[in-house]
Short mmCIF file of C-alpha atoms and ligand atoms in Angstrom, two decimals:
data_model
loop_
_atom_site.label_atom_id
_atom_site.label_comp_id
_atom_site.label_asym_id
_atom_site.label_seq_id
_atom_site.Cartn_x
_atom_site.Cartn_y
_atom_site.Cartn_z
CA UNK A 1 0.00 0.00 0.00
CA UNK A 2 1.17 3.52 -0.80
CA UNK A 3 2.91 5.39 2.04
CA UNK A 4 1.82 8.86 3.12
CA UNK A 5 4.29 9.40 5.96
CA UNK A 6 7.69 7.85 6.61
CA UNK A 7 9.70 8.70 9.70
CA UNK A 8 13.33 7.58 9.92
CA UNK A 9 15.35 7.57 13.14
CA UNK A 10 13.62 10.70 14.39
CA UNK A 11 15.00 12.51 17.46
CA UNK A 12 13.89 15.56 19.35
CA UNK A 13 16.03 16.66 22.26
CA UNK A 14 14.94 19.87 24.01
CA UNK A 15 17.77 21.74 25.76
CA UNK A 16 17.13 22.16 29.50
CA UNK A 17 17.29 25.77 30.62
CA UNK A 18 19.92 25.95 33.32
CA UNK A 19 21.07 28.71 35.62
CA UNK A 20 24.66 30.00 35.77
CA UNK A 21 25.69 27.86 38.77
CA UNK A 22 24.01 24.77 37.41
CA UNK A 23 25.87 25.15 34.12
CA UNK A 24 29.13 25.72 35.96
CA UNK A 25 28.67 22.67 38.18
CA UNK A 26 27.28 20.33 35.51
CA UNK A 27 29.72 21.53 32.80
CA UNK A 28 27.48 20.17 30.09
CA UNK A 29 24.19 21.00 28.44
CA UNK A 30 21.35 18.71 29.51
CA UNK A 31 18.56 17.66 27.17
CA UNK A 32 15.05 16.31 27.54
CA UNK A 33 15.11 13.38 25.11
CA UNK A 34 11.43 13.57 24.22
CA UNK A 35 11.77 11.47 21.06
CA UNK A 36 14.89 9.39 20.77
CA UNK A 37 15.31 7.55 17.50
CA UNK A 38 11.99 6.24 16.23
CA UNK A 39 10.97 5.00 12.79
CA UNK A 40 7.55 4.15 11.37
CA UNK A 41 5.45 4.60 8.30
CA UNK A 42 1.77 5.39 7.78
CA UNK A 43 0.03 4.06 4.71
CA UNK A 44 -2.65 5.68 2.62
CA UNK A 45 -6.06 5.60 4.35
CA UNK A 46 -4.55 3.90 7.39
CA UNK A 47 -5.32 4.74 11.02
CA UNK A 48 -2.02 4.45 12.89
CA UNK A 49 -2.12 4.68 16.68
CA UNK A 50 0.66 6.00 18.88
CA UNK A 51 0.04 4.97 22.47
CA UNK A 52 1.79 5.17 25.82
CA UNK A 53 1.78 6.98 29.17
CA UNK A 54 2.13 10.74 29.33
CA UNK A 55 5.78 11.69 28.96
CA UNK A 56 6.41 8.94 26.41
CA UNK A 57 6.92 11.36 23.49
CA UNK A 58 3.68 10.80 21.54
CA UNK A 59 2.60 14.42 21.29
CA UNK A 60 6.10 15.62 20.34
CA UNK A 61 6.12 12.98 17.59
CA UNK A 62 2.81 14.31 16.21
CA UNK A 63 4.18 17.85 16.09
CA UNK A 64 7.42 16.71 14.46
CA UNK A 65 5.58 14.83 11.73
CA UNK A 66 3.63 18.01 10.89
CA UNK A 67 6.87 20.06 11.00
CA UNK A 68 5.38 22.30 13.67
CA UNK A 69 8.73 21.83 15.41
CA UNK A 70 12.07 20.87 13.86
CA UNK A 71 13.72 17.55 14.71
CA UNK A 72 17.15 17.34 16.31
CA UNK A 73 17.97 14.62 13.77
CA UNK A 74 16.28 12.06 11.55
CA UNK A 75 14.07 12.43 8.51
CA UNK A 76 10.37 12.86 7.80
CA UNK A 77 8.93 12.13 4.38
CA UNK A 78 5.40 13.25 3.50
CA UNK A 79 3.90 11.94 0.25
CA UNK A 80 7.45 10.95 -0.74
CA UNK A 81 8.94 14.41 -0.08
CA UNK A 82 11.65 15.06 2.49
CA UNK A 83 10.30 17.88 4.70
CA UNK A 84 13.66 18.87 6.24
CA UNK A 85 14.91 21.23 3.52
CA UNK A 86 11.53 22.93 2.94
CA UNK A 87 11.19 26.59 3.93
CA UNK A 88 8.00 27.93 5.57
CA UNK A 89 6.93 29.24 2.13
CA UNK A 90 7.51 25.82 0.54
CA UNK A 91 5.64 24.21 3.44
CA UNK A 92 2.47 26.26 2.85
CA UNK A 93 1.00 24.01 0.09
CA UNK A 94 2.16 20.94 2.03
CA UNK A 95 0.36 22.16 5.18
CA UNK A 96 -2.87 22.18 3.21
CA UNK A 97 -2.52 18.41 2.91
CA UNK A 98 -1.77 17.81 6.63
CA UNK A 99 -4.01 18.90 9.48
CA UNK A 100 -4.30 18.49 13.23
CA UNK A 101 -7.18 18.02 15.67
CA UNK A 102 -6.12 19.08 19.16
CA UNK A 103 -7.02 17.50 22.45
CA UNK A 104 -8.88 20.47 23.84
CA UNK A 105 -11.79 21.77 21.74
CA UNK A 106 -12.24 24.55 24.34
CA UNK A 107 -8.84 26.02 23.58
CA UNK A 108 -8.34 25.16 19.92
CA UNK A 109 -11.26 27.27 18.64
CA UNK A 110 -11.03 31.06 18.71
CA UNK A 111 -13.78 32.18 21.15
CA UNK A 112 -14.27 35.48 19.31
CA UNK A 113 -15.02 33.90 15.91
CA UNK A 114 -18.31 32.47 14.71
CA UNK A 115 -18.40 28.82 13.63
CA UNK A 116 -18.76 29.99 9.99
CA UNK A 117 -15.53 32.02 10.24
CA UNK A 118 -13.68 29.28 12.13
CA UNK A 119 -14.55 26.77 9.39
CA UNK A 120 -13.78 29.21 6.55
CA UNK A 121 -10.47 30.44 7.98
CA UNK A 122 -8.22 27.67 6.49
CA UNK A 123 -9.79 28.23 3.05
CA UNK A 124 -9.23 31.98 3.30
CA UNK A 125 -5.62 31.55 4.49
CA UNK A 126 -4.92 29.21 1.57
CA UNK A 127 -6.87 31.54 -0.78
CA UNK A 128 -9.12 28.73 -1.98
CA UNK A 129 -12.29 29.68 -3.85
CA UNK A 130 -14.57 32.72 -3.97
CA UNK A 131 -16.62 33.71 -0.91
CA UNK A 132 -19.59 31.89 -2.46
CA UNK A 133 -17.57 28.67 -2.89
CA UNK A 134 -16.22 29.01 0.66
CA UNK A 135 -19.77 29.30 1.98
CA UNK A 136 -20.76 26.12 0.11
CA UNK A 137 -17.76 24.20 1.45
CA UNK A 138 -18.44 25.34 5.01
CA UNK A 139 -22.07 24.16 4.69
CA UNK A 140 -20.89 20.81 3.36
CA UNK A 141 -18.28 20.49 6.13
CA UNK A 142 -20.90 21.11 8.82
CA UNK A 143 -23.14 18.50 7.25
CA UNK A 144 -20.23 16.04 7.12
CA UNK A 145 -19.73 16.38 10.87
CA UNK A 146 -23.48 16.08 11.43
CA UNK A 147 -24.01 19.62 12.69
CA UNK A 148 -27.34 19.96 10.92
CA UNK A 149 -29.02 22.02 9.73
CA UNK A 150 -25.82 24.08 9.19
CA UNK A 151 -27.79 27.36 9.43
CA UNK A 152 -28.36 26.60 13.08
CA UNK A 153 -24.64 26.56 13.84
CA UNK A 154 -23.06 29.04 11.41
CA UNK A 155 -23.47 32.16 13.52
CA UNK A 156 -22.95 30.68 16.94
CA UNK A 157 -19.77 31.11 18.96
CA UNK A 158 -17.79 28.15 20.38
CA UNK A 159 -19.02 28.78 23.95
CA UNK A 160 -22.59 28.24 22.73
CA UNK A 161 -21.79 24.64 21.72
CA UNK A 162 -21.33 21.49 23.78
CA UNK A 163 -17.88 19.84 24.03
CA UNK A 164 -18.87 17.18 21.48
CA UNK A 165 -20.17 19.78 19.03
CA UNK A 166 -16.96 21.80 19.40
CA UNK A 167 -14.84 18.75 18.61
CA UNK A 168 -17.05 18.13 15.56
CA UNK A 169 -16.32 21.70 14.44
CA UNK A 170 -12.58 21.05 14.94
CA UNK A 171 -12.88 17.85 12.86
CA UNK A 172 -14.87 19.62 10.12
CA UNK A 173 -12.30 22.41 10.04
CA UNK A 174 -9.47 19.87 9.69
CA UNK A 175 -11.27 18.22 6.76
CA UNK A 176 -12.37 21.38 4.93
CA UNK A 177 -9.10 21.58 2.96
CA UNK A 178 -9.35 17.94 1.76
CA UNK A 179 -6.15 16.87 3.54
CA UNK A 180 -4.51 13.51 2.96
CA UNK A 181 -3.22 13.24 6.53
CA UNK A 182 -4.56 14.24 9.95
CA UNK A 183 -2.88 14.07 13.35
CA UNK A 184 -5.45 13.71 16.13
CA UNK A 185 -3.87 14.26 19.53
CA UNK A 186 -6.08 12.65 22.22
CA UNK A 187 -9.08 14.13 20.36
CA UNK A 188 -11.75 12.87 22.74
CA UNK A 189 -9.98 12.74 26.11
CA UNK A 190 -11.46 16.08 27.26
CA UNK A 191 -14.99 15.03 26.36
CA UNK A 192 -17.57 13.45 28.57
CA UNK A 193 -17.17 9.64 28.56
CA UNK A 194 -20.73 9.23 27.24
CA UNK A 195 -19.97 11.05 23.97
CA UNK A 196 -16.37 9.96 23.36
CA UNK A 197 -17.28 6.92 21.28
CA UNK A 198 -19.82 8.90 19.27
CA UNK A 199 -17.35 11.68 18.33
CA UNK A 200 -14.53 9.20 17.67
CA UNK A 201 -16.76 7.02 15.49
CA UNK A 202 -17.70 10.07 13.45
CA UNK A 203 -14.01 10.97 12.94
CA UNK A 204 -13.21 7.44 11.87
CA UNK A 205 -16.18 7.32 9.52
CA UNK A 206 -15.00 10.54 7.88
CA UNK A 207 -11.35 9.54 7.53
CA UNK A 208 -12.48 6.23 6.01
CA UNK A 209 -14.97 7.97 3.70
CA UNK A 210 -12.41 10.48 2.41
CA UNK A 211 -9.48 8.02 2.41
CA UNK A 212 -7.46 10.19 4.79
CA UNK A 213 -4.53 8.77 6.76
CA UNK A 214 -4.75 9.32 10.48
CA UNK A 215 -2.14 9.45 13.23
CA UNK A 216 -4.16 8.83 16.37
CA UNK A 217 -2.31 9.76 19.56
CA UNK A 218 -3.79 8.26 22.70
CA UNK A 219 -3.19 6.75 26.10
CA UNK A 220 -6.46 4.81 25.84
CA UNK A 221 -5.67 1.35 24.47
CA UNK A 222 -9.30 0.23 24.50
CA UNK A 223 -10.21 3.02 22.06
CA UNK A 224 -7.01 2.46 20.05
CA UNK A 225 -7.91 -1.17 19.49
CA UNK A 226 -11.37 -0.15 18.41
CA UNK A 227 -10.25 2.23 15.65
CA UNK A 228 -6.60 1.63 14.66
CA UNK A 229 -5.24 -0.55 11.86
CA UNK A 230 -1.77 -0.57 13.40
CA UNK A 231 -0.41 0.61 16.74
CA UNK A 232 3.02 1.59 18.08
CA UNK A 233 3.63 1.67 21.84
CA UNK A 234 6.02 4.38 23.02
CA UNK A 235 7.99 4.55 26.25
CA UNK A 236 10.49 7.28 27.15
CA UNK A 237 10.92 8.44 23.56
CA UNK A 238 11.31 4.95 22.02
CA UNK A 239 8.98 2.53 20.27
CA UNK A 240 8.72 -0.65 22.34
CA UNK A 241 6.26 -2.61 20.22
CA UNK A 242 4.60 -2.14 16.86
CA UNK A 243 2.17 -4.20 14.82
CA UNK A 244 -1.43 -4.57 13.77
CA UNK A 245 -4.01 -3.62 16.41
CA UNK A 246 -4.76 -7.35 16.90
CA UNK A 247 -1.07 -8.26 17.35
CA UNK A 248 -0.37 -5.48 19.85
CA UNK A 249 -3.60 -5.55 21.86
CA UNK A 250 -4.60 -9.22 21.69
CA UNK A 251 -1.10 -10.77 21.69
CA UNK A 252 1.13 -8.18 23.38
CA UNK A 253 4.72 -9.37 23.75
CA UNK A 254 6.59 -6.50 25.35
CA UNK A 255 6.28 -6.47 29.18
CA UNK A 256 5.37 -2.75 29.03
CA UNK A 257 2.54 -3.33 26.56
CA UNK A 258 1.34 -6.30 28.63
CA UNK A 259 1.23 -4.10 31.73
CA UNK A 260 -0.63 -1.30 29.93
CA UNK A 261 -3.19 -3.73 28.54
CA UNK A 262 -3.69 -5.52 31.82
CA UNK A 263 -4.65 -2.16 33.36
CA UNK A 264 -7.50 -1.63 30.86
CA UNK A 265 -10.77 -2.48 32.67
CA UNK A 266 -12.76 -5.39 31.21
CA UNK A 267 -16.55 -5.52 31.51
CA UNK A 268 -16.52 -9.28 32.27
CA UNK A 269 -16.27 -9.85 36.08
CA UNK A 270 -15.30 -13.50 35.45
CA UNK A 271 -12.39 -12.57 33.22
CA UNK A 272 -9.27 -14.49 34.22
CA UNK A 273 -6.95 -11.71 33.18
CA UNK A 274 -4.16 -11.01 35.68
CA UNK A 275 -3.13 -7.42 36.23
CA UNK A 276 0.59 -6.79 35.71
CA UNK A 277 1.74 -4.03 38.02
CA UNK A 278 4.46 -1.69 36.81
CA UNK A 279 6.41 -0.16 39.64
CA UNK A 280 6.94 3.54 40.10
CA UNK A 281 6.80 6.49 37.75
CA UNK A 282 8.18 6.89 34.26
CA UNK A 283 11.88 7.94 34.71
CA UNK A 284 13.12 11.38 33.68
CA UNK A 285 13.71 11.75 29.93
CA UNK A 286 16.72 13.96 30.82
CA UNK A 287 18.61 10.96 32.08
CA UNK A 288 16.92 7.80 30.74
CA UNK A 289 18.07 4.47 32.23
CA UNK A 290 20.90 2.71 30.34
CA UNK A 291 20.26 -0.56 28.51
CA UNK A 292 16.54 -1.19 28.18
CA UNK A 293 14.75 2.01 29.21
CA UNK A 294 12.02 -0.02 30.84
CA UNK A 295 14.35 -2.09 33.08
CA UNK A 296 13.75 0.05 36.20
CA UNK A 297 10.05 -0.88 36.12
CA UNK A 298 10.02 -4.18 34.24
CA UNK A 299 8.51 -7.11 36.21
CA UNK A 300 10.51 -9.73 34.22
CA UNK A 301 14.05 -8.36 33.85
CA UNK A 302 16.06 -11.21 32.29
CA UNK A 303 19.46 -10.27 33.67
CA UNK A 304 22.41 -7.90 33.35
CA UNK A 305 21.82 -7.57 29.62
CA UNK A 306 18.61 -5.58 30.33
CA UNK A 307 20.61 -3.04 32.35
CA UNK A 308 23.48 -2.66 29.90
CA UNK A 309 22.38 -3.34 26.33
CA UNK A 310 19.63 -1.49 24.55
CA UNK A 311 17.27 -3.96 22.81
CA UNK A 312 16.56 -3.24 19.15
CA UNK A 313 13.10 -3.31 17.59
CA UNK A 314 13.03 -6.68 15.78
CA UNK A 315 10.44 -8.53 13.72
CA UNK A 316 9.19 -11.56 15.66
CA UNK A 317 6.95 -12.68 12.79
CA UNK A 318 4.35 -11.21 10.44
CA UNK A 319 5.62 -7.67 10.93
CA UNK A 320 5.07 -7.76 14.71
CA UNK A 321 8.02 -5.72 16.05
CA UNK A 322 9.27 -5.84 19.65
CA UNK A 323 12.22 -4.20 21.46
CA UNK A 324 12.96 -6.60 24.30
CA UNK A 325 15.78 -9.08 25.02
CA UNK A 326 13.17 -11.80 25.59
CA UNK A 327 12.59 -11.84 21.82
CA UNK A 328 15.64 -12.33 19.61
CA UNK A 329 13.66 -11.75 16.40
CA UNK A 330 13.55 -13.65 13.13
FE1 LIG B 401 12.13 -6.16 30.57
FE2 LIG B 401 14.59 -6.76 29.77
FE3 LIG B 401 12.59 -6.85 28.03
FE4 LIG B 401 13.45 -4.54 28.93
S1 LIG B 401 14.61 -5.98 27.68
S2 LIG B 401 11.36 -5.18 28.72
S3 LIG B 401 13.97 -5.03 31.03
S4 LIG B 401 12.85 -8.13 29.83
#
């Protein structure tokens, strides 16, 4: 299948701001290693999930892929084009093809603009169509996100809508430019639990209908399994496991993935599933543990090798990739 996005050995290290005495005593610049050498590809019309605890580097990865921030090293290809050498001017037509839906619909919509202006803004910025054509596209976009009849919503302000309606507006706005790729960063986590599935299902229906590729960033593995074609699990800036949603969620191999999945509540009280407890907090990305980054919390450390040698992401069969010394790969 055709690739939309390819990420190769991507790194983003943020310099830590240090005071004079700290710099003098440390004698070296410290970095937050938010993303530390990850590779993946997203195919056309595919929903690719990036999951993990907060602090794992998922959100930074989403922003890097859209070139909202520059990587420290590594390469990002979008529709076959290397984004690194492109200037802001050269990025403008590319940005039309890539959009983002933010986590917080309360903050991502300008409270002083009407819904009509919010939806029309990307078209006006990109100078697409006459005012009459823009009006038609905005109507269509509102219908697509089931805000009907559109006339009822056009002249309202964001604070006059519910959380679910606001996230529908954000989705409609992301789709109004006919993008080929959307990053959705925890798009339903701020919404009431009762409407999460409804809003997410609508997003998925639209990306499927328009053949858009979707990078879905989440910490909710139950939802990820429900909508993703493939999933990568991130921990401290690295990918620990990657595969189809079935491989990763139903047959997790990495101890970190197993622990995350065991913590997802199951509706069956008779379920025999055993919860795997991971100890402590995620370590600081300024000074990640040597060897396997998960060894300080792993319940099944296999020996000294876990503390000294970093496991590589290897294929254990059928494209199921795992970074753990328990799995030598094929
Ligand atoms: Fe645990 Fe070792 Fe595997 Fe890391 S490499 S997940 S410490 S068993």
